[in-house]
Amino acid sequence: MTDRLLSSSANALPIHAAPEGGLDQLPEAARRWMEATGFKAGAGSVALLPGEAGLAGAVLGLGAPEGQGDAERALLTGALAQALPEGDWALDAAAGLDPTLAALGFLLGAYRFERYLTKPAKPGPRLVLPAGADESEVRLLASSVHLVRDFINTPTNDLLPDGIEAAARGVATEFGAEVSVTLGDALLEANFPMIHAVGRASSVAPRLIDLTWGPADAPRVTLVGKGVAFDTGGLDIKPASGMLLMKKDMGGAANVLGLARLVMGSRLKVRLRVLIPAVENAISANSFRPGDVLRSRLGKSVEIGNTDAEGRLILADALALADEESPEILVDMATLTGAARVALGPELPPFFTDDEALAGEIALASQALHDPLWRLPLWKPYAKALASKIADTNNVTTDGFAGSVTAALFLQGFVRNAKSWAHFDVYGWRPQAGPLGPAGGEAQGIRALAHVLAQRYGRS
């Protein structure tokens, strides 16, 4: 999709931009046409301008300026990639949009998942790189987001735990990173009992994928991603409707691979480690059961209150391993709880951290780049709801309250040495099409996190 971006074109048609109620900012001929057709310039609306020999250009509606940030407005260019006909187009410099974000928005809006379609897609419009845009950054950001979307959109029959491993190896090969994998029963020998327990019922063996990149003496940044290739719920089986989107339960793994790609592609001065516990939560005679007590890598015993709360179990073992190195920053990303969606909806993932400085940096980056994230509290009194009478902790609560918070508190119990830890409860899915892309898999938070890491550690 990044081939939709051109360095230059002598035949490019102009794209003007206008806020709602601001048609007077358009060139005279465009203004008259827009007024005659009743164009309202709503956010992401697109109108074509006629000329004597065909099209003379287009107008992008920016919506009402109130309540919109500069980044959100610039990213509306994604609508152009979906509405304009084939041909070369160029944004009018008078549009006043951030050039890098405007180019990025166009490429994100151009995304389509076409792996399984037999009929080739029609050629789409191409955009001339706006003056002042950072082309390498635009291409890296767009291709990384597209990669996340591709991984999540791929059905499970083509992306089981071995497929997740292949995807990680592909990213590693692109940037010269190293990968090691702990597979099947070797997980027990290496002391990852909960990863093994969750994944052992599948016909494809569970595994822990371990990617490393960067100088060994650089600040350690570790990313952990939930890689549940498919979640039946285990013996606490989901209803049929609850399984329809479970191919996306590896969305945490997809997002950390996208973030890792941004870190490596930007050559940040860090020692990067990516840990992905990859499993299928299947049903078989050897499935783990409600009421079982599992021993974790940390030594904590965990009573299983529900086998459908499996993501936190595999993350706990991976977090315990990551924590042993005392990283500067430890981030985990997971499609973890429905409670997060009840609280904030699908477009606004919550994050949790006790590091006030890191929380502030994430919030600022989220707003500046229009990569929505919202901090929720690690409310310690709720931890008592995870109590077990026979083990150190339960993997779920019995009261059903604050599910995203209690899941975060469960994970926090396996992090002791990291200087900063943050947990992101992402949805990984866009329910409805919008300017930034069609319905389907979505990268969430990785642009903001990459910006935070770049600001902290710089580029080499």
PDB file of C-alpha atoms in Angstrom, residues 305-444:
ATOM      1  CA  GLY A 305     -11.341 -19.701  38.374  1.00  0.00           C
ATOM      2  CA  ASN A 306     -12.045 -19.590  34.642  1.00  0.00           C
ATOM      3  CA  THR A 307     -10.170 -21.131  31.713  1.00  0.00           C
ATOM      4  CA  ASP A 308     -11.356 -18.251  29.512  1.00  0.00           C
ATOM      5  CA  ALA A 309      -9.014 -15.924  31.420  1.00  0.00           C
ATOM      6  CA  GLU A 310      -6.013 -17.602  29.839  1.00  0.00           C
ATOM      7  CA  GLY A 311      -4.240 -14.572  28.394  1.00  0.00           C
ATOM      8  CA  ARG A 312      -3.120 -13.296  31.781  1.00  0.00           C
ATOM      9  CA  LEU A 313      -1.662 -16.720  32.595  1.00  0.00           C
ATOM     10  CA  ILE A 314       0.681 -16.852  29.612  1.00  0.00           C
ATOM     11  CA  LEU A 315       1.557 -13.173  30.035  1.00  0.00           C
ATOM     12  CA  ALA A 316       2.444 -13.784  33.680  1.00  0.00           C
ATOM     13  CA  ASP A 317       5.142 -16.328  32.803  1.00  0.00           C
ATOM     14  CA  ALA A 318       6.517 -14.093  30.046  1.00  0.00           C
ATOM     15  CA  LEU A 319       6.479 -11.009  32.290  1.00  0.00           C
ATOM     16  CA  ALA A 320       8.320 -12.907  35.012  1.00  0.00           C
ATOM     17  CA  LEU A 321      11.067 -13.786  32.520  1.00  0.00           C
ATOM     18  CA  ALA A 322      11.255 -10.212  31.215  1.00  0.00           C
ATOM     19  CA  ASP A 323      11.408  -8.859  34.749  1.00  0.00           C
ATOM     20  CA  GLU A 324      14.457 -10.950  35.614  1.00  0.00           C
ATOM     21  CA  GLU A 325      16.600  -8.574  33.516  1.00  0.00           C
ATOM     22  CA  SER A 326      15.288  -5.463  35.347  1.00  0.00           C
ATOM     23  CA  PRO A 327      14.486  -3.599  32.102  1.00  0.00           C
ATOM     24  CA  GLU A 328      14.227   0.168  32.017  1.00  0.00           C
ATOM     25  CA  ILE A 329      10.754  -0.124  30.476  1.00  0.00           C
ATOM     26  CA  LEU A 330       8.577  -3.211  30.359  1.00  0.00           C
ATOM     27  CA  VAL A 331       5.420  -2.995  28.234  1.00  0.00           C
ATOM     28  CA  ASP A 332       2.803  -5.654  27.704  1.00  0.00           C
ATOM     29  CA  MET A 333      -0.026  -5.489  25.184  1.00  0.00           C
ATOM     30  CA  ALA A 334      -2.989  -7.832  25.116  1.00  0.00           C
ATOM     31  CA  THR A 335      -6.548  -8.229  23.920  1.00  0.00           C
ATOM     32  CA  LEU A 336      -7.303  -9.061  27.515  1.00  0.00           C
ATOM     33  CA  THR A 337     -10.749  -8.066  28.797  1.00  0.00           C
ATOM     34  CA  GLY A 338     -14.216  -7.286  27.567  1.00  0.00           C
ATOM     35  CA  ALA A 339     -14.459  -4.992  30.578  1.00  0.00           C
ATOM     36  CA  ALA A 340     -12.045  -2.565  28.899  1.00  0.00           C
ATOM     37  CA  ARG A 341     -14.406  -2.281  25.957  1.00  0.00           C
ATOM     38  CA  VAL A 342     -17.413  -1.786  28.235  1.00  0.00           C
ATOM     39  CA  ALA A 343     -15.566   1.029  29.985  1.00  0.00           C
ATOM     40  CA  LEU A 344     -14.001   2.836  27.022  1.00  0.00           C
ATOM     41  CA  GLY A 345     -15.308   1.266  23.819  1.00  0.00           C
ATOM     42  CA  PRO A 346     -13.290  -0.229  20.969  1.00  0.00           C
ATOM     43  CA  GLU A 347     -11.401   2.901  19.878  1.00  0.00           C
ATOM     44  CA  LEU A 348      -9.853   3.966  23.200  1.00  0.00           C
ATOM     45  CA  PRO A 349      -7.615   1.310  24.800  1.00  0.00           C
ATOM     46  CA  PRO A 350      -6.862   1.725  28.493  1.00  0.00           C
ATOM     47  CA  PHE A 351      -3.348   1.557  29.858  1.00  0.00           C
ATOM     48  CA  PHE A 352      -2.128   1.039  33.406  1.00  0.00           C
ATOM     49  CA  THR A 353       1.104   2.114  35.063  1.00  0.00           C
ATOM     50  CA  ASP A 354       2.380   3.338  38.432  1.00  0.00           C
ATOM     51  CA  ASP A 355       5.049   5.464  36.730  1.00  0.00           C
ATOM     52  CA  GLU A 356       3.619   8.986  36.681  1.00  0.00           C
ATOM     53  CA  ALA A 357       6.279  10.341  34.336  1.00  0.00           C
ATOM     54  CA  LEU A 358       5.737   7.545  31.822  1.00  0.00           C
ATOM     55  CA  ALA A 359       1.966   7.956  32.048  1.00  0.00           C
ATOM     56  CA  GLY A 360       2.303  11.651  31.258  1.00  0.00           C
ATOM     57  CA  GLU A 361       4.565  11.000  28.274  1.00  0.00           C
ATOM     58  CA  ILE A 362       2.164   8.404  26.883  1.00  0.00           C
ATOM     59  CA  ALA A 363      -0.825  10.710  27.310  1.00  0.00           C
ATOM     60  CA  LEU A 364       0.930  13.588  25.547  1.00  0.00           C
ATOM     61  CA  ALA A 365       2.077  11.388  22.661  1.00  0.00           C
ATOM     62  CA  SER A 366      -1.378   9.880  22.313  1.00  0.00           C
ATOM     63  CA  GLN A 367      -2.929  13.313  21.954  1.00  0.00           C
ATOM     64  CA  ALA A 368      -0.203  14.782  19.730  1.00  0.00           C
ATOM     65  CA  LEU A 369      -0.363  11.877  17.257  1.00  0.00           C
ATOM     66  CA  HIS A 370      -4.073  11.060  17.578  1.00  0.00           C
ATOM     67  CA  ASP A 371      -3.259   7.508  18.663  1.00  0.00           C
ATOM     68  CA  PRO A 372      -5.963   7.182  21.330  1.00  0.00           C
ATOM     69  CA  LEU A 373      -5.029   5.820  24.776  1.00  0.00           C
ATOM     70  CA  TRP A 374      -6.513   6.478  28.208  1.00  0.00           C
ATOM     71  CA  ARG A 375      -5.025   5.779  31.622  1.00  0.00           C
ATOM     72  CA  LEU A 376      -7.038   3.736  34.118  1.00  0.00           C
ATOM     73  CA  PRO A 377      -6.022   3.268  37.755  1.00  0.00           C
ATOM     74  CA  LEU A 378      -4.233   0.337  39.328  1.00  0.00           C
ATOM     75  CA  TRP A 379      -6.658   0.510  42.243  1.00  0.00           C
ATOM     76  CA  LYS A 380      -4.911  -1.651  44.835  1.00  0.00           C
ATOM     77  CA  PRO A 381      -7.955  -2.341  47.071  1.00  0.00           C
ATOM     78  CA  TYR A 382      -9.486  -4.364  44.211  1.00  0.00           C
ATOM     79  CA  ALA A 383      -6.622  -6.873  44.389  1.00  0.00           C
ATOM     80  CA  LYS A 384      -8.313  -8.631  47.287  1.00  0.00           C
ATOM     81  CA  ALA A 385     -11.005  -9.816  44.879  1.00  0.00           C
ATOM     82  CA  LEU A 386      -8.353 -12.094  43.310  1.00  0.00           C
ATOM     83  CA  ALA A 387      -7.858 -13.989  46.572  1.00  0.00           C
ATOM     84  CA  SER A 388      -7.898 -17.787  46.620  1.00  0.00           C
ATOM     85  CA  LYS A 389      -8.459 -20.065  49.610  1.00  0.00           C
ATOM     86  CA  ILE A 390      -6.055 -22.712  48.331  1.00  0.00           C
ATOM     87  CA  ALA A 391      -3.484 -20.812  46.218  1.00  0.00           C
ATOM     88  CA  ASP A 392      -1.580 -17.547  46.241  1.00  0.00           C
ATOM     89  CA  THR A 393      -4.051 -15.967  43.829  1.00  0.00           C
ATOM     90  CA  ASN A 394      -6.976 -16.708  41.543  1.00  0.00           C
ATOM     91  CA  ASN A 395      -6.866 -15.776  37.869  1.00  0.00           C
ATOM     92  CA  VAL A 396     -10.309 -14.121  38.058  1.00  0.00           C
ATOM     93  CA  THR A 397     -12.570 -12.401  40.545  1.00  0.00           C
ATOM     94  CA  THR A 398     -15.970 -13.685  41.603  1.00  0.00           C
ATOM     95  CA  ASP A 399     -17.807 -10.354  41.754  1.00  0.00           C
ATOM     96  CA  GLY A 400     -17.389  -9.393  38.078  1.00  0.00           C
ATOM     97  CA  PHE A 401     -16.503  -5.774  38.855  1.00  0.00           C
ATOM     98  CA  ALA A 402     -13.613  -3.729  37.358  1.00  0.00           C
ATOM     99  CA  GLY A 403     -12.432  -6.592  35.185  1.00  0.00           C
ATOM    100  CA  SER A 404      -9.796  -4.611  33.305  1.00  0.00           C
ATOM    101  CA  VAL A 405      -8.376  -3.193  36.541  1.00  0.00           C
ATOM    102  CA  THR A 406      -8.205  -6.551  38.306  1.00  0.00           C
ATOM    103  CA  ALA A 407      -6.593  -8.164  35.250  1.00  0.00           C
ATOM    104  CA  ALA A 408      -3.925  -5.443  35.323  1.00  0.00           C
ATOM    105  CA  LEU A 409      -3.425  -5.987  39.053  1.00  0.00           C
ATOM    106  CA  PHE A 410      -3.000  -9.712  38.434  1.00  0.00           C
ATOM    107  CA  LEU A 411      -0.250  -8.996  35.885  1.00  0.00           C
ATOM    108  CA  GLN A 412       1.419  -6.431  38.122  1.00  0.00           C
ATOM    109  CA  GLY A 413       1.904  -9.189  40.698  1.00  0.00           C
ATOM    110  CA  PHE A 414       4.479 -10.761  38.365  1.00  0.00           C
ATOM    111  CA  VAL A 415       6.566  -7.598  37.876  1.00  0.00           C
ATOM    112  CA  ARG A 416       9.009  -6.721  40.645  1.00  0.00           C
ATOM    113  CA  ASN A 417      12.276  -5.451  39.182  1.00  0.00           C
ATOM    114  CA  ALA A 418      11.423  -3.423  36.073  1.00  0.00           C
ATOM    115  CA  LYS A 419      11.998   0.296  36.574  1.00  0.00           C
ATOM    116  CA  SER A 420       8.780   1.104  34.675  1.00  0.00           C
ATOM    117  CA  TRP A 421       5.944  -1.188  33.640  1.00  0.00           C
ATOM    118  CA  ALA A 422       2.858  -0.406  31.584  1.00  0.00           C
ATOM    119  CA  HIS A 423       0.008  -2.688  30.542  1.00  0.00           C
ATOM    120  CA  PHE A 424      -2.175  -1.962  27.484  1.00  0.00           C
ATOM    121  CA  ASP A 425      -5.562  -3.678  27.193  1.00  0.00           C
ATOM    122  CA  VAL A 426      -6.102  -3.238  23.444  1.00  0.00           C
ATOM    123  CA  TYR A 427      -9.082  -4.341  21.365  1.00  0.00           C
ATOM    124  CA  GLY A 428      -7.072  -4.757  18.172  1.00  0.00           C
ATOM    125  CA  TRP A 429     -10.125  -4.326  15.969  1.00  0.00           C
ATOM    126  CA  ARG A 430     -11.963  -1.568  14.128  1.00  0.00           C
ATOM    127  CA  PRO A 431     -15.690  -2.469  14.203  1.00  0.00           C
ATOM    128  CA  GLN A 432     -16.644   0.049  11.523  1.00  0.00           C
ATOM    129  CA  ALA A 433     -14.844   1.560   8.555  1.00  0.00           C
ATOM    130  CA  GLY A 434     -13.509   5.091   8.960  1.00  0.00           C
ATOM    131  CA  PRO A 435     -11.030   7.481   7.359  1.00  0.00           C
ATOM    132  CA  LEU A 436      -8.098   5.524   8.763  1.00  0.00           C
ATOM    133  CA  GLY A 437      -9.145   2.177   7.373  1.00  0.00           C
ATOM    134  CA  PRO A 438     -11.767  -0.493   6.842  1.00  0.00           C
ATOM    135  CA  ALA A 439     -13.381  -2.616   9.519  1.00  0.00           C
ATOM    136  CA  GLY A 440     -10.947  -5.250  10.748  1.00  0.00           C
ATOM    137  CA  GLY A 441      -7.675  -5.638  12.596  1.00  0.00           C
ATOM    138  CA  GLU A 442      -6.124  -2.473  13.979  1.00  0.00           C
ATOM    139  CA  ALA A 443      -2.864  -1.269  15.512  1.00  0.00           C
ATOM    140  CA  GLN A 444      -3.502   0.632  18.732  1.00  0.00           C
TER     141      GLN A 444
END
